[in-house]
Amino acid sequence: MILAADKGKVSGADIEAAKRIALKYGLGTNVDTGTTKVVVGIKGDFILQQAEDEFRGIGNFEVTRLTKGSYKLASRQFHPSATEIELPTGHKTGGGTLTFMAGQCSLDDWAYVKESAIMAKEAGADVLRMMPLKPRTSPYSFQGLGWKGFEMIARAKQETGLPVITEILMPEDDTISPQELVKRFEEFGVDIYQVGARNAQNFGLLHALSKTKKPVLLKNGTGQNAEEMLHGAEYILSGAWGPGNSHNGDGNPNVMLCARGSSGETTASRFPLDIAWVPYLRQRTHLPIIGDPHHSTGDWRNVTDVALGLIGAGVDGLELEIHPEPRKALSDQKQSIGPKQLEEIITVGTQIFAARKGLALEDSSAPYYR
Ligand code: PEP
Ligand code: MN
């Protein structure tokens, strides 16, 4: 349920009254004071008619019940202003800043890892991508360095001062629970958990990530549409899962989405990425949107254009696969980029991002009908 009003039509006392009623009925609230509207989101699986009547009695709020069983917490309707996720460096992702996450597809030897980390830092990246474990389509492909690769995370952080994003997945030699897995990644100094395409609907993992407050980058599954990805995000945001939503409770509000392309028959790209996903998602969700121009194109020669196109379409950041000598990368060498290309994308991408800031359509609360 949402209580919405134009700014100036409701007072602080009205908001406090809404909070008091919510508390009385065991419901949570999310107050969002935007530039033109005040929205109080009411959190709870079941809202009694009596509670609704009391909310309606407050005054100038317009009260709307949202459709049940969808993605309430991820929606713009519930949370109109853009979510900003603060990283340990103070850099904020979303809400008008551009974030570049760069690093190797998979870690190799320390000399290259260090060189890649410095390359990312010098080009102006905000986050270092470090992948010791690699999910692969074929079980015979290179699967990453394993746990020994994690030791490089602390070294690379010391070298650059950048926060690290790492894909979380169950290693082959372990039988630990998703909760223990999340904890173990945290112990290695991981700052952002990436959920890869192959785990986009691994609900046990999504639920475990709802119990931390560290940021999560959720990539869309290869067969998923944008709506399905938003529902995946809702698992993390809500903490709800299981029969009767028995695993309910507070979730993790720090979710970013990553558009990485979906399966489709084409010779032009690896996983076709419809650029309209970006404005579509922006209208529907307040969560930051990151674009992946590598797994979608599969070809380093097409990465710059698609990266800049994604920024033009309104992403809040890019995830970039880099290598000092791309041909020597242990995975995804065909789509990895070198130092010059990285620098170009960051420099020109930043200009495009600045140029599109004045666009009238940046107002994501624009009505559907004009
Ligand atoms: C990756 O980021 O290297 C990766 C494997 O991506 P995805 O999960 O989107 O395939
Ligand atoms: Mn890759």
Coordinates of C-alpha atoms and ligand atoms in Angstrom, one line a residue:
M1 CA 0.0 0.0 0.0
I2 CA 1.2 3.5 -0.7
L3 CA 0.1 6.8 0.7
A4 CA 1.0 9.6 -1.8
A5 CA 0.5 13.3 -1.8
D6 CA 1.9 16.4 -3.6
K7 CA 4.5 18.0 -1.5
G8 CA 3.0 20.8 0.6
K9 CA -0.4 19.0 0.8
V10 CA 0.7 16.9 3.8
S11 CA 2.6 17.9 7.0
G12 CA 5.3 16.2 9.1
A13 CA 2.5 15.4 11.6
D14 CA 0.6 13.6 8.8
I15 CA 3.6 11.4 8.1
E16 CA 4.1 10.7 11.8
A17 CA 0.4 9.7 12.1
A18 CA 0.9 7.3 9.2
K19 CA 3.9 5.8 11.0
R20 CA 1.9 5.4 14.2
I21 CA -0.9 3.6 12.5
A22 CA 1.6 1.3 10.8
L23 CA 3.2 0.5 14.1
K24 CA -0.1 -0.2 15.7
Y25 CA -0.9 -2.8 13.0
G26 CA 2.6 -4.3 12.9
L27 CA 3.4 -2.8 9.5
G28 CA 6.7 -1.2 8.4
T29 CA 7.0 2.2 6.6
N30 CA 9.3 3.7 4.0
V31 CA 9.0 7.5 3.7
D32 CA 10.2 9.0 0.5
T33 CA 10.2 12.7 0.2
G34 CA 10.9 13.5 -3.4
T35 CA 11.0 16.9 -5.2
T36 CA 7.3 17.0 -6.0
K37 CA 5.7 14.1 -4.0
V38 CA 5.7 12.6 -0.6
V39 CA 5.2 8.8 -0.6
V40 CA 4.8 6.7 2.5
G41 CA 5.2 3.0 1.5
I42 CA 3.4 0.6 3.9
K43 CA 5.3 -2.7 4.3
G44 CA 3.4 -5.8 5.3
D45 CA 1.9 -8.9 3.7
F46 CA -1.6 -8.4 5.1
I47 CA -3.1 -5.0 5.7
L48 CA -6.4 -5.0 7.5
Q49 CA -9.3 -2.9 6.2
Q50 CA -9.4 -1.2 9.5
A51 CA -5.8 -0.1 9.1
E52 CA -6.6 1.2 5.6
D53 CA -9.5 3.2 6.9
E54 CA -7.3 4.8 9.5
F55 CA -4.7 5.7 6.8
R56 CA -7.5 7.2 4.7
G57 CA -8.5 9.3 7.7
I58 CA -5.2 11.1 7.8
G59 CA -6.1 13.8 5.4
N60 CA -4.7 14.6 2.0
F61 CA -2.9 11.3 1.3
E62 CA -4.2 9.3 -1.7
V63 CA -4.2 5.7 -0.5
T64 CA -3.6 2.9 -3.1
R65 CA -3.3 -0.8 -2.5
L66 CA -0.6 -2.4 -4.6
T67 CA -1.1 -5.7 -6.4
K68 CA -0.1 -8.5 -4.1
G69 CA 2.5 -11.0 -5.2
S70 CA 4.6 -8.7 -7.3
Y71 CA 7.7 -6.6 -6.7
K72 CA 6.6 -3.9 -4.3
L73 CA 9.8 -2.9 -2.7
A74 CA 11.7 -2.8 -6.0
S75 CA 9.0 -0.6 -7.6
R76 CA 9.2 3.1 -8.3
Q77 CA 5.6 3.4 -7.1
F78 CA 6.6 2.4 -3.6
H79 CA 9.9 4.3 -3.6
P80 CA 9.8 7.2 -6.1
S81 CA 13.3 8.6 -5.6
A82 CA 16.4 6.9 -7.0
T83 CA 18.2 4.7 -4.6
E84 CA 21.8 5.6 -3.9
I85 CA 24.2 2.9 -2.6
E86 CA 27.2 4.2 -0.7
L87 CA 30.4 2.3 -1.2
P88 CA 33.2 2.2 1.4
T89 CA 35.1 4.9 -0.4
G90 CA 32.1 7.3 -0.1
H91 CA 31.3 6.9 -3.8
K92 CA 27.6 6.6 -4.4
T93 CA 26.1 4.3 -7.0
G94 CA 22.8 5.5 -8.5
G95 CA 20.9 8.8 -8.0
G96 CA 22.9 10.8 -10.5
T97 CA 26.4 9.4 -10.3
L98 CA 28.1 7.2 -12.8
T99 CA 29.9 4.0 -11.6
F100 CA 32.5 2.0 -13.4
M101 CA 33.3 -1.4 -12.2
A102 CA 36.3 -2.9 -14.0
G103 CA 38.5 -5.9 -13.7
Q104 CA 39.3 -9.3 -15.3
C105 CA 36.7 -11.8 -16.2
S106 CA 38.5 -14.3 -14.1
L107 CA 41.6 -13.8 -12.0
D108 CA 44.9 -15.3 -13.3
D109 CA 48.3 -14.8 -11.9
W110 CA 49.1 -12.0 -9.4
A111 CA 51.3 -10.0 -11.8
Y112 CA 48.3 -9.7 -14.3
V113 CA 45.8 -9.1 -11.5
K114 CA 47.9 -6.3 -10.0
E115 CA 48.4 -4.8 -13.5
S116 CA 44.7 -4.9 -14.1
A117 CA 43.9 -3.4 -10.7
I118 CA 46.3 -0.5 -11.4
M119 CA 44.9 -0.2 -15.0
A120 CA 41.4 0.1 -13.6
K121 CA 42.4 2.6 -10.9
E122 CA 44.4 4.8 -13.3
A123 CA 41.5 4.9 -15.9
G124 CA 39.2 6.2 -13.2
A125 CA 37.2 3.1 -12.2
D126 CA 35.3 3.2 -8.9
V127 CA 35.1 -0.5 -8.2
L128 CA 37.5 -3.4 -8.9
R129 CA 36.0 -6.5 -10.3
M130 CA 37.8 -9.6 -9.0
M131 CA 36.5 -13.1 -9.8
P132 CA 38.3 -16.0 -8.2
L133 CA 35.4 -18.4 -8.9
K134 CA 34.0 -18.5 -12.4
P135 CA 30.6 -19.9 -13.3
R136 CA 30.8 -21.5 -16.8
T137 CA 28.3 -22.9 -19.2
S138 CA 30.5 -26.0 -19.8
P139 CA 31.9 -27.9 -16.8
Y140 CA 35.1 -28.4 -18.8
S141 CA 35.9 -24.7 -19.2
F142 CA 38.3 -22.9 -16.9
Q143 CA 36.5 -22.6 -13.5
G144 CA 38.6 -20.0 -11.8
L145 CA 41.4 -20.2 -9.3
G146 CA 39.3 -21.3 -6.4
W147 CA 39.8 -20.3 -2.8
K148 CA 43.4 -19.5 -3.3
G149 CA 42.4 -16.6 -5.6
F150 CA 40.6 -14.9 -2.7
E151 CA 43.9 -13.9 -1.1
M152 CA 44.5 -11.5 -3.9
I153 CA 41.5 -9.4 -2.9
A154 CA 43.1 -7.9 0.1
R155 CA 46.3 -7.3 -1.9
A156 CA 44.5 -5.6 -4.7
K157 CA 42.5 -3.4 -2.3
Q158 CA 45.7 -2.3 -0.6
E159 CA 47.2 -1.5 -4.0
T160 CA 44.3 0.6 -5.2
G161 CA 42.0 1.5 -2.3
L162 CA 39.1 0.5 -4.4
P163 CA 36.1 -1.6 -3.2
V164 CA 35.9 -5.0 -4.7
I165 CA 33.0 -6.8 -6.5
T166 CA 33.1 -10.6 -6.6
E167 CA 30.7 -13.1 -8.0
I168 CA 29.3 -15.3 -5.2
L169 CA 28.7 -19.0 -6.1
M170 CA 29.1 -22.4 -4.5
P171 CA 32.5 -23.8 -5.1
E172 CA 32.8 -27.4 -6.2
D173 CA 34.6 -28.6 -3.1
D174 CA 32.2 -27.3 -0.5
T175 CA 28.9 -28.1 0.9
I176 CA 28.4 -25.0 3.0
S177 CA 25.1 -23.3 3.3
P178 CA 24.4 -20.1 1.4
Q179 CA 24.5 -18.1 4.7
E180 CA 28.0 -19.5 5.4
L181 CA 29.0 -18.7 1.9
V182 CA 28.0 -15.1 2.2
K183 CA 29.9 -14.9 5.5
R184 CA 33.0 -16.4 4.0
F185 CA 33.0 -14.0 1.1
E186 CA 32.7 -11.1 3.6
E187 CA 35.7 -12.4 5.5
F188 CA 37.7 -12.1 2.3
G189 CA 36.9 -8.4 2.1
V190 CA 34.4 -8.5 -0.7
D191 CA 32.4 -5.2 -0.8
I192 CA 29.8 -6.0 -3.4
Y193 CA 28.4 -9.5 -4.1
Q194 CA 27.7 -10.2 -7.8
V195 CA 24.9 -12.7 -8.5
G196 CA 25.6 -14.0 -12.0
A197 CA 23.2 -14.9 -14.7
R198 CA 23.3 -18.6 -13.8
N199 CA 22.2 -17.9 -10.3
A200 CA 19.6 -15.3 -11.0
Q201 CA 16.8 -17.5 -9.6
N202 CA 18.8 -19.3 -7.0
F203 CA 16.4 -18.4 -4.3
G204 CA 18.4 -19.9 -1.4
L205 CA 21.3 -17.6 -2.4
L206 CA 19.1 -14.6 -3.0
H207 CA 17.6 -15.1 0.4
A208 CA 21.0 -15.4 2.1
L209 CA 21.9 -12.1 0.5
S210 CA 18.8 -10.5 1.9
K211 CA 20.3 -11.0 5.4
T212 CA 23.4 -8.9 4.8
K213 CA 23.5 -5.1 4.2
K214 CA 26.3 -5.2 1.7
P215 CA 25.5 -4.2 -1.8
V216 CA 24.4 -6.9 -4.3
L217 CA 24.7 -6.7 -8.1
L218 CA 22.0 -8.9 -9.5
K219 CA 22.5 -9.8 -13.2
N220 CA 19.5 -11.0 -15.2
G221 CA 19.3 -14.7 -16.0
T222 CA 20.0 -15.6 -19.7
G223 CA 16.4 -16.5 -20.2
Q224 CA 14.8 -13.8 -18.1
N225 CA 12.9 -10.7 -19.1
A226 CA 13.2 -7.4 -17.2
E227 CA 10.1 -8.1 -15.1
E228 CA 11.5 -11.4 -13.9
M229 CA 14.8 -9.8 -12.9
L230 CA 12.8 -7.3 -10.8
H231 CA 11.1 -10.2 -9.0
G232 CA 14.5 -11.7 -8.3
A233 CA 15.6 -8.3 -6.7
E234 CA 12.4 -8.5 -4.5
Y235 CA 13.7 -11.7 -2.9
I236 CA 16.8 -9.8 -1.7
L237 CA 14.9 -6.6 -0.8
S238 CA 12.2 -8.3 1.2
G239 CA 13.8 -11.3 2.8
A240 CA 10.5 -13.1 2.0
W241 CA 10.8 -16.8 0.8
G242 CA 9.3 -20.1 1.4
P243 CA 5.8 -21.4 2.2
G244 CA 3.6 -18.6 3.5
N245 CA 6.6 -16.3 3.1
S246 CA 7.8 -17.9 6.3
H247 CA 11.3 -16.5 5.9
N248 CA 10.0 -13.0 6.0
G249 CA 11.5 -10.0 7.7
D250 CA 13.8 -7.2 6.9
G251 CA 15.7 -7.6 3.6
N252 CA 18.7 -5.9 2.1
P253 CA 17.9 -2.5 0.5
N254 CA 21.3 -2.3 -1.3
V255 CA 20.5 -4.0 -4.6
M256 CA 21.7 -2.9 -8.0
L257 CA 20.5 -4.5 -11.2
C258 CA 22.7 -5.5 -14.1
A259 CA 21.4 -5.8 -17.7
R260 CA 23.6 -8.3 -19.3
G261 CA 21.5 -9.5 -22.3
S262 CA 19.3 -12.5 -22.8
S263 CA 19.5 -15.6 -24.9
G264 CA 18.4 -15.2 -28.5
E265 CA 19.2 -16.4 -32.0
T266 CA 21.4 -13.9 -33.6
T267 CA 24.8 -13.7 -35.2
A268 CA 25.2 -10.0 -34.2
S269 CA 25.8 -10.5 -30.5
R270 CA 26.3 -13.1 -27.8
F271 CA 23.3 -12.4 -25.6
P272 CA 21.2 -9.7 -27.3
L273 CA 20.6 -6.7 -25.0
D274 CA 17.6 -4.6 -25.8
I275 CA 18.7 -1.1 -25.0
A276 CA 15.0 -0.3 -24.1
W277 CA 15.6 -2.4 -20.9
V278 CA 17.3 0.7 -19.4
P279 CA 14.5 3.3 -19.6
Y280 CA 11.9 0.5 -19.0
L281 CA 13.7 -0.4 -15.7
R282 CA 14.2 3.2 -14.7
Q283 CA 10.4 3.8 -15.0
R284 CA 9.6 0.7 -12.9
T285 CA 12.4 0.7 -10.3
H286 CA 14.4 3.0 -8.1
L287 CA 17.3 0.6 -8.0
P288 CA 20.6 1.6 -9.7
I289 CA 21.0 0.0 -13.2
I290 CA 24.4 -1.2 -14.4
G291 CA 25.0 -2.2 -18.0
D292 CA 27.2 -5.1 -19.2
P293 CA 28.5 -4.4 -22.7
H294 CA 30.7 -7.5 -22.7
H295 CA 28.6 -10.6 -22.2
S296 CA 26.0 -9.0 -24.4
T297 CA 28.3 -8.4 -27.4
G298 CA 30.9 -11.1 -26.9
D299 CA 33.3 -9.1 -29.0
W300 CA 35.8 -6.5 -27.8
R301 CA 35.4 -4.6 -31.1
N302 CA 31.7 -3.9 -30.3
V303 CA 32.2 -3.1 -26.6
T304 CA 32.9 0.6 -26.8
D305 CA 29.8 1.4 -28.9
V306 CA 27.5 -0.7 -26.8
A307 CA 29.0 0.7 -23.5
L308 CA 28.5 4.3 -24.7
G309 CA 25.0 3.4 -26.0
L310 CA 24.1 2.0 -22.6
I311 CA 25.2 5.2 -20.9
G312 CA 23.2 7.2 -23.5
A313 CA 20.2 5.0 -22.6
G314 CA 20.5 6.0 -18.9
V315 CA 22.5 3.4 -17.0
D316 CA 24.0 4.3 -13.6
G317 CA 27.2 2.5 -14.4
L318 CA 29.0 -0.2 -16.4
E319 CA 30.7 -3.4 -15.5
L320 CA 33.8 -3.8 -17.7
E321 CA 36.0 -6.8 -18.4
I322 CA 39.6 -5.7 -18.8
H323 CA 43.0 -7.4 -19.1
P324 CA 46.5 -5.8 -19.7
E325 CA 46.9 -8.4 -22.5
P326 CA 43.3 -9.4 -23.5
R327 CA 44.5 -12.3 -25.7
K328 CA 46.0 -13.9 -22.7
A329 CA 42.9 -13.8 -20.5
L330 CA 41.9 -17.2 -19.2
S331 CA 38.2 -16.6 -19.9
D332 CA 36.2 -14.3 -22.2
Q333 CA 39.4 -13.2 -24.0
K334 CA 37.3 -12.3 -27.2
Q335 CA 35.3 -9.7 -25.3
S336 CA 37.9 -8.3 -22.9
I337 CA 39.3 -4.9 -23.5
G338 CA 42.8 -3.4 -23.0
P339 CA 43.9 -0.1 -21.3
K340 CA 43.3 2.3 -24.2
Q341 CA 39.8 1.1 -24.8
L342 CA 39.0 1.2 -21.0
E343 CA 40.2 4.8 -20.9
E344 CA 38.2 5.8 -23.9
I345 CA 35.0 4.3 -22.5
I346 CA 35.4 6.0 -19.1
T347 CA 36.3 9.4 -20.6
V348 CA 33.6 9.6 -23.3
G349 CA 31.1 7.7 -21.2
T350 CA 31.5 10.4 -18.5
Q351 CA 30.8 13.1 -21.1
I352 CA 27.7 11.4 -22.4
F353 CA 26.5 10.9 -18.8
A354 CA 26.9 14.6 -18.1
A355 CA 25.3 15.6 -21.4
R356 CA 22.1 13.6 -20.8
K357 CA 21.6 15.0 -17.3
G358 CA 19.5 17.9 -18.5
L359 CA 17.0 15.8 -20.4
A360 CA 13.4 16.4 -19.4
L361 CA 12.7 12.7 -19.6
E362 CA 15.0 12.1 -16.7
D363 CA 12.0 12.8 -14.6
S364 CA 11.0 9.2 -14.1
S365 CA 7.7 10.1 -12.5
A366 CA 6.5 11.3 -15.9
P367 CA 2.9 10.0 -16.4
Y368 CA 2.3 7.3 -19.0
Y369 CA -0.5 9.3 -20.7
R370 CA 0.2 12.8 -21.8
Ligands
PEP1 C1 30.8 -12.5 -15.6 O1 30.4 -11.4 -15.2 O2 31.9 -12.8 -16.0 C2 29.7 -13.4 -16.0 C3 30.0 -14.7 -16.0 O3 28.6 -12.9 -16.3 P1 27.1 -13.5 -16.5 O4 26.8 -14.1 -15.1 O5 26.3 -12.3 -16.8 O6 27.2 -14.5 -17.5
MN2 MN 33.1 -12.9 -18.3

